[in-house]
mmCIF file of C-alpha atoms in Angstrom:
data_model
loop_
_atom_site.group_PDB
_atom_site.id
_atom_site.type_symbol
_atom_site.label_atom_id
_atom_site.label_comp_id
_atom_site.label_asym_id
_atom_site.label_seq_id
_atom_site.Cartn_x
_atom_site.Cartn_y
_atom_site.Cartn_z
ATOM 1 C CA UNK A 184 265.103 -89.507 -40.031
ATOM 2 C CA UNK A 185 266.752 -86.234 -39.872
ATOM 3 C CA UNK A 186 270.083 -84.520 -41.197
ATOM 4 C CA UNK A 187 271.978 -81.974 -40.981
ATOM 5 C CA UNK A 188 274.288 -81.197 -43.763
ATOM 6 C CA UNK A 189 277.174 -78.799 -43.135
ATOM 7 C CA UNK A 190 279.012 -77.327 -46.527
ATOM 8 C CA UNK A 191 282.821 -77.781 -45.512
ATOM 9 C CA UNK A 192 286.196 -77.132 -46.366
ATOM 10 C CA UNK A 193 287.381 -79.812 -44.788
ATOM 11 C CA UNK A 194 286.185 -82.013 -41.666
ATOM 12 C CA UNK A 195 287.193 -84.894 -39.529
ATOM 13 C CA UNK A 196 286.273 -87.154 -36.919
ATOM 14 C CA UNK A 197 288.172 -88.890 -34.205
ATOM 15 C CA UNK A 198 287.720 -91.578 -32.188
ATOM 16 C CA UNK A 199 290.696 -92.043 -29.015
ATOM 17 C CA UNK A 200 292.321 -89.697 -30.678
ATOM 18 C CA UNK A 201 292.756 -91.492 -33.938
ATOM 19 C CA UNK A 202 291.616 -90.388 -37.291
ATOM 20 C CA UNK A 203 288.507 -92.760 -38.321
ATOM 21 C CA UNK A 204 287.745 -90.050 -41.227
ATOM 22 C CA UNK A 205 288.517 -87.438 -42.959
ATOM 23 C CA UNK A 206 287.344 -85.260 -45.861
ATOM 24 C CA UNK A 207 288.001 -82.358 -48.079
ATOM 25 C CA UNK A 208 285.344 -80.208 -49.517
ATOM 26 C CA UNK A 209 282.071 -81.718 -49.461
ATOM 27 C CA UNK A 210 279.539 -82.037 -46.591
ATOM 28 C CA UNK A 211 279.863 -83.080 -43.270
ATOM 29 C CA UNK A 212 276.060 -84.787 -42.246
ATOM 30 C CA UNK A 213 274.846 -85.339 -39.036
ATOM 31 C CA UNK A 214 272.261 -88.115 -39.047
ATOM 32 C CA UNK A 215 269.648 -88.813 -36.493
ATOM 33 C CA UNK A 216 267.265 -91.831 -36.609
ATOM 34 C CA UNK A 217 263.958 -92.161 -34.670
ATOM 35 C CA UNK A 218 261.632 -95.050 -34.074
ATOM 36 C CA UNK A 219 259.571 -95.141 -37.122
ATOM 37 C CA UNK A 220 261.999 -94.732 -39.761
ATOM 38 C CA UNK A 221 262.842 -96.863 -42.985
ATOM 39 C CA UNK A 222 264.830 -97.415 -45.669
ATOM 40 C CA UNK A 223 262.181 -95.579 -48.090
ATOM 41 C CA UNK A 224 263.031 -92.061 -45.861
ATOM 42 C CA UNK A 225 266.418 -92.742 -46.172
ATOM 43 C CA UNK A 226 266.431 -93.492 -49.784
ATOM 44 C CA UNK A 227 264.430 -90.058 -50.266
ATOM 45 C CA UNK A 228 267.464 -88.165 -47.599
ATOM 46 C CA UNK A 229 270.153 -90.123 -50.134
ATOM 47 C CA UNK A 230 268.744 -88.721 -53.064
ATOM 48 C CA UNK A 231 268.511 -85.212 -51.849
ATOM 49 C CA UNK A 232 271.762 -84.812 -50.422
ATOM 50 C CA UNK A 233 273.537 -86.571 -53.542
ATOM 51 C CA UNK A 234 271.699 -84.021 -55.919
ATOM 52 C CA UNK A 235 271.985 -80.920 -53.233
ATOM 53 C CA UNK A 236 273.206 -78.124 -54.870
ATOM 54 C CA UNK A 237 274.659 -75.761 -52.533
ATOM 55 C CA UNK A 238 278.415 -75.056 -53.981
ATOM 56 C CA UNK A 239 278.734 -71.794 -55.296
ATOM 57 C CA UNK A 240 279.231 -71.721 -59.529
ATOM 58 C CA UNK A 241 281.650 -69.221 -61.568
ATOM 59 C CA UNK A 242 278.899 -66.778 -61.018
ATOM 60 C CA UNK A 243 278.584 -66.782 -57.610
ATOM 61 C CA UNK A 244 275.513 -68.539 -57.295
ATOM 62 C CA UNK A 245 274.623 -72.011 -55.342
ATOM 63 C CA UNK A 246 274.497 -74.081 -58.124
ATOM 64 C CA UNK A 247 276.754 -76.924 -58.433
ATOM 65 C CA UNK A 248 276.425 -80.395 -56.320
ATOM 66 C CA UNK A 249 279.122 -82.546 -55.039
ATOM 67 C CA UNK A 250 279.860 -84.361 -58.428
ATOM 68 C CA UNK A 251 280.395 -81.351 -59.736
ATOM 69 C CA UNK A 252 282.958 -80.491 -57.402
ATOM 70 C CA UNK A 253 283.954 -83.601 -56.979
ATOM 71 C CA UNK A 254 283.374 -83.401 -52.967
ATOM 72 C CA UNK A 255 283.127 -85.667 -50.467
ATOM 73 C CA UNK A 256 281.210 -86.952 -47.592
ATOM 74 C CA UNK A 257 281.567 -87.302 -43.735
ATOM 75 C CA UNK A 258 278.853 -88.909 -42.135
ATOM 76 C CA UNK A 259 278.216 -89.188 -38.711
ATOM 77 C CA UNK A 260 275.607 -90.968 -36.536
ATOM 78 C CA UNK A 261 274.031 -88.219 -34.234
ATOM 79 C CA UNK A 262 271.146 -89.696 -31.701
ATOM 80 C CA UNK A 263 271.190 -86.275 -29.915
ATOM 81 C CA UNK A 264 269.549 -84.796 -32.945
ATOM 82 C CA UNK A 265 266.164 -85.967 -31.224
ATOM 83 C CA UNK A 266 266.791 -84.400 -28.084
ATOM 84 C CA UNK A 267 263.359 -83.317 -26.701
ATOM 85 C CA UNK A 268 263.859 -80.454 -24.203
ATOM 86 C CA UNK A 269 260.419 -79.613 -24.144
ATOM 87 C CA UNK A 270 260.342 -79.882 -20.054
ATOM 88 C CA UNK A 271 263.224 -79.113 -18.157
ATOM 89 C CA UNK A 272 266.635 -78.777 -18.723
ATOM 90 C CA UNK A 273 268.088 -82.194 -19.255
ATOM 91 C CA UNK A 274 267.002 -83.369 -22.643
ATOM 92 C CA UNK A 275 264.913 -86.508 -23.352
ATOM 93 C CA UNK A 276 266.348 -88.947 -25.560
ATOM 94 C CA UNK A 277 263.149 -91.366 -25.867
ATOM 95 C CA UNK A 278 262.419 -90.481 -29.503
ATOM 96 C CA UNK A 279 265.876 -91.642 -31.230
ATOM 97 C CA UNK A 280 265.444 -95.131 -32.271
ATOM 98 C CA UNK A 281 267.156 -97.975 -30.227
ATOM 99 C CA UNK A 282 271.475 -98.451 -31.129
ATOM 100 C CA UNK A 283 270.583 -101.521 -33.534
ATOM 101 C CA UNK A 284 267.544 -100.115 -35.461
ATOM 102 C CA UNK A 285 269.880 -96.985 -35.739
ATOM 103 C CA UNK A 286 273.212 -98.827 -36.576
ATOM 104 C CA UNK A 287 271.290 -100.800 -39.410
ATOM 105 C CA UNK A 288 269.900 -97.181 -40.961
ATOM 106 C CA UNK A 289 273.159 -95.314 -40.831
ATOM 107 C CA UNK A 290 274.896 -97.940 -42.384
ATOM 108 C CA UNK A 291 271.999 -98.673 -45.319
ATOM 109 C CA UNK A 292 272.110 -95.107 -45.773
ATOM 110 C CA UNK A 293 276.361 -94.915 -45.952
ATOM 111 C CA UNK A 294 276.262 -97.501 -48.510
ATOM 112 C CA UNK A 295 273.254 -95.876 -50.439
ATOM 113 C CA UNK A 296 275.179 -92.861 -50.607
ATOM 114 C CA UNK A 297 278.371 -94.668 -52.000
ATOM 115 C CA UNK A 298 276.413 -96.024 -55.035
ATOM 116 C CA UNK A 299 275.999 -92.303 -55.772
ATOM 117 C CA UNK A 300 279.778 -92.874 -56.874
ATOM 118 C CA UNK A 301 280.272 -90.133 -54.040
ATOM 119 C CA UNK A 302 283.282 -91.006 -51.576
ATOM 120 C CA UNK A 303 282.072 -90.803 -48.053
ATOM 121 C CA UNK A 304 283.644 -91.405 -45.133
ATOM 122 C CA UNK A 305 282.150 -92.245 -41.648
ATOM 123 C CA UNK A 306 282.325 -92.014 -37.917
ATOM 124 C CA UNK A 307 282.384 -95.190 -35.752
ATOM 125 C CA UNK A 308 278.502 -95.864 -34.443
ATOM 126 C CA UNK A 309 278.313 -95.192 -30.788
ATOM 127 C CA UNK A 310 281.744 -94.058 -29.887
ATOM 128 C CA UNK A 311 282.382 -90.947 -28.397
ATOM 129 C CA UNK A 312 283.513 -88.880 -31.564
ATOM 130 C CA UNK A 313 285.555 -85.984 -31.687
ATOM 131 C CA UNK A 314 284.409 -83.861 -35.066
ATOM 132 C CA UNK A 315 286.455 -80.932 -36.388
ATOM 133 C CA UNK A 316 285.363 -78.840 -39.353
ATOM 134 C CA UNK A 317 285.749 -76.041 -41.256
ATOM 135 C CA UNK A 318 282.403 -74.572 -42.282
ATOM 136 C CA UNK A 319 282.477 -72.963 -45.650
ATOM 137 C CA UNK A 320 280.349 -70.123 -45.748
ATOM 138 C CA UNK A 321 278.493 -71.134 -43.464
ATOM 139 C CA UNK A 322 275.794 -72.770 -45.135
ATOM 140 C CA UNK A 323 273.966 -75.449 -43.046
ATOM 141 C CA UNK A 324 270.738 -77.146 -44.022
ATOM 142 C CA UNK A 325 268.617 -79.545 -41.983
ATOM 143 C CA UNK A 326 266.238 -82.053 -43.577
ATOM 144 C CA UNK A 327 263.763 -84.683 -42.645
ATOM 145 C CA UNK A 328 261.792 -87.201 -44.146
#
């Protein structure tokens, strides 16, 4: 399983050109699942991203997680995050686990990060998403379990 966790000012995603969600400061994830993955990784993603501290304190410093700023989450189902473009130029998608396998994970994972008492907001699994952001900094971090 693999994330990537954009800090944001604010971000959205749109499906048909409808809103499906929306979000002020927090992080906008990107999640990709592969064919071996379980709920244990994504527990072990959950926790990290919950405690992430990446939100700058009164002293300028990353030190303050999303509780502490009270931030939000918009999380996205991303099967092109294992792309392998290893040989030539249009990627293979073989390693990203199969819709249902993938659907079941990004939901557990959702939920797990709700019991966080962290508001999150989602895409729509397997639609073809529109996502608008504002990065805040930047600061983007990937991580895998």
């Amino acid at each position: 399983m693999k994330i990537v966790v954009q800090r944001v000012k604010n971000a959205q995603v749109e499906v048909d050109d409808k809103i499906v969600g929306k979000i002020g400061k927090g992080f906008l994830v990107l999640l990709g699942v592969t064919h071996n993955d379980t709920k244990e990784q994504a527990d072990y993603l959950v926790k990290k991203l919950c405690k992430l501290r990446v939100f700058t304190d009164e002293n300028d410093k990353m030190n303050l997680g999303l509780k502490d700023m009270n931030g939000e989450l918009l999380i996205v189902s991303q099967f092109t995050l294992y792309a392998d473009c290893s040989q030539g130029n249009r990627p293979s998608f073989i390693e990203a686990a199969k819709p249902i396998q993938a659907n079941e994970l990004y939901e557990y994972f959702c939920l797990e990060c709700e019991k966080n008492d962290i508001h999150v907001e989602r895409g729509i699994f397997g639609a073809d998403m529109k996502v608008s952001l504002v990065n805040d900094g930047p600061v983007t971090i990937i991580m895998e379990k």
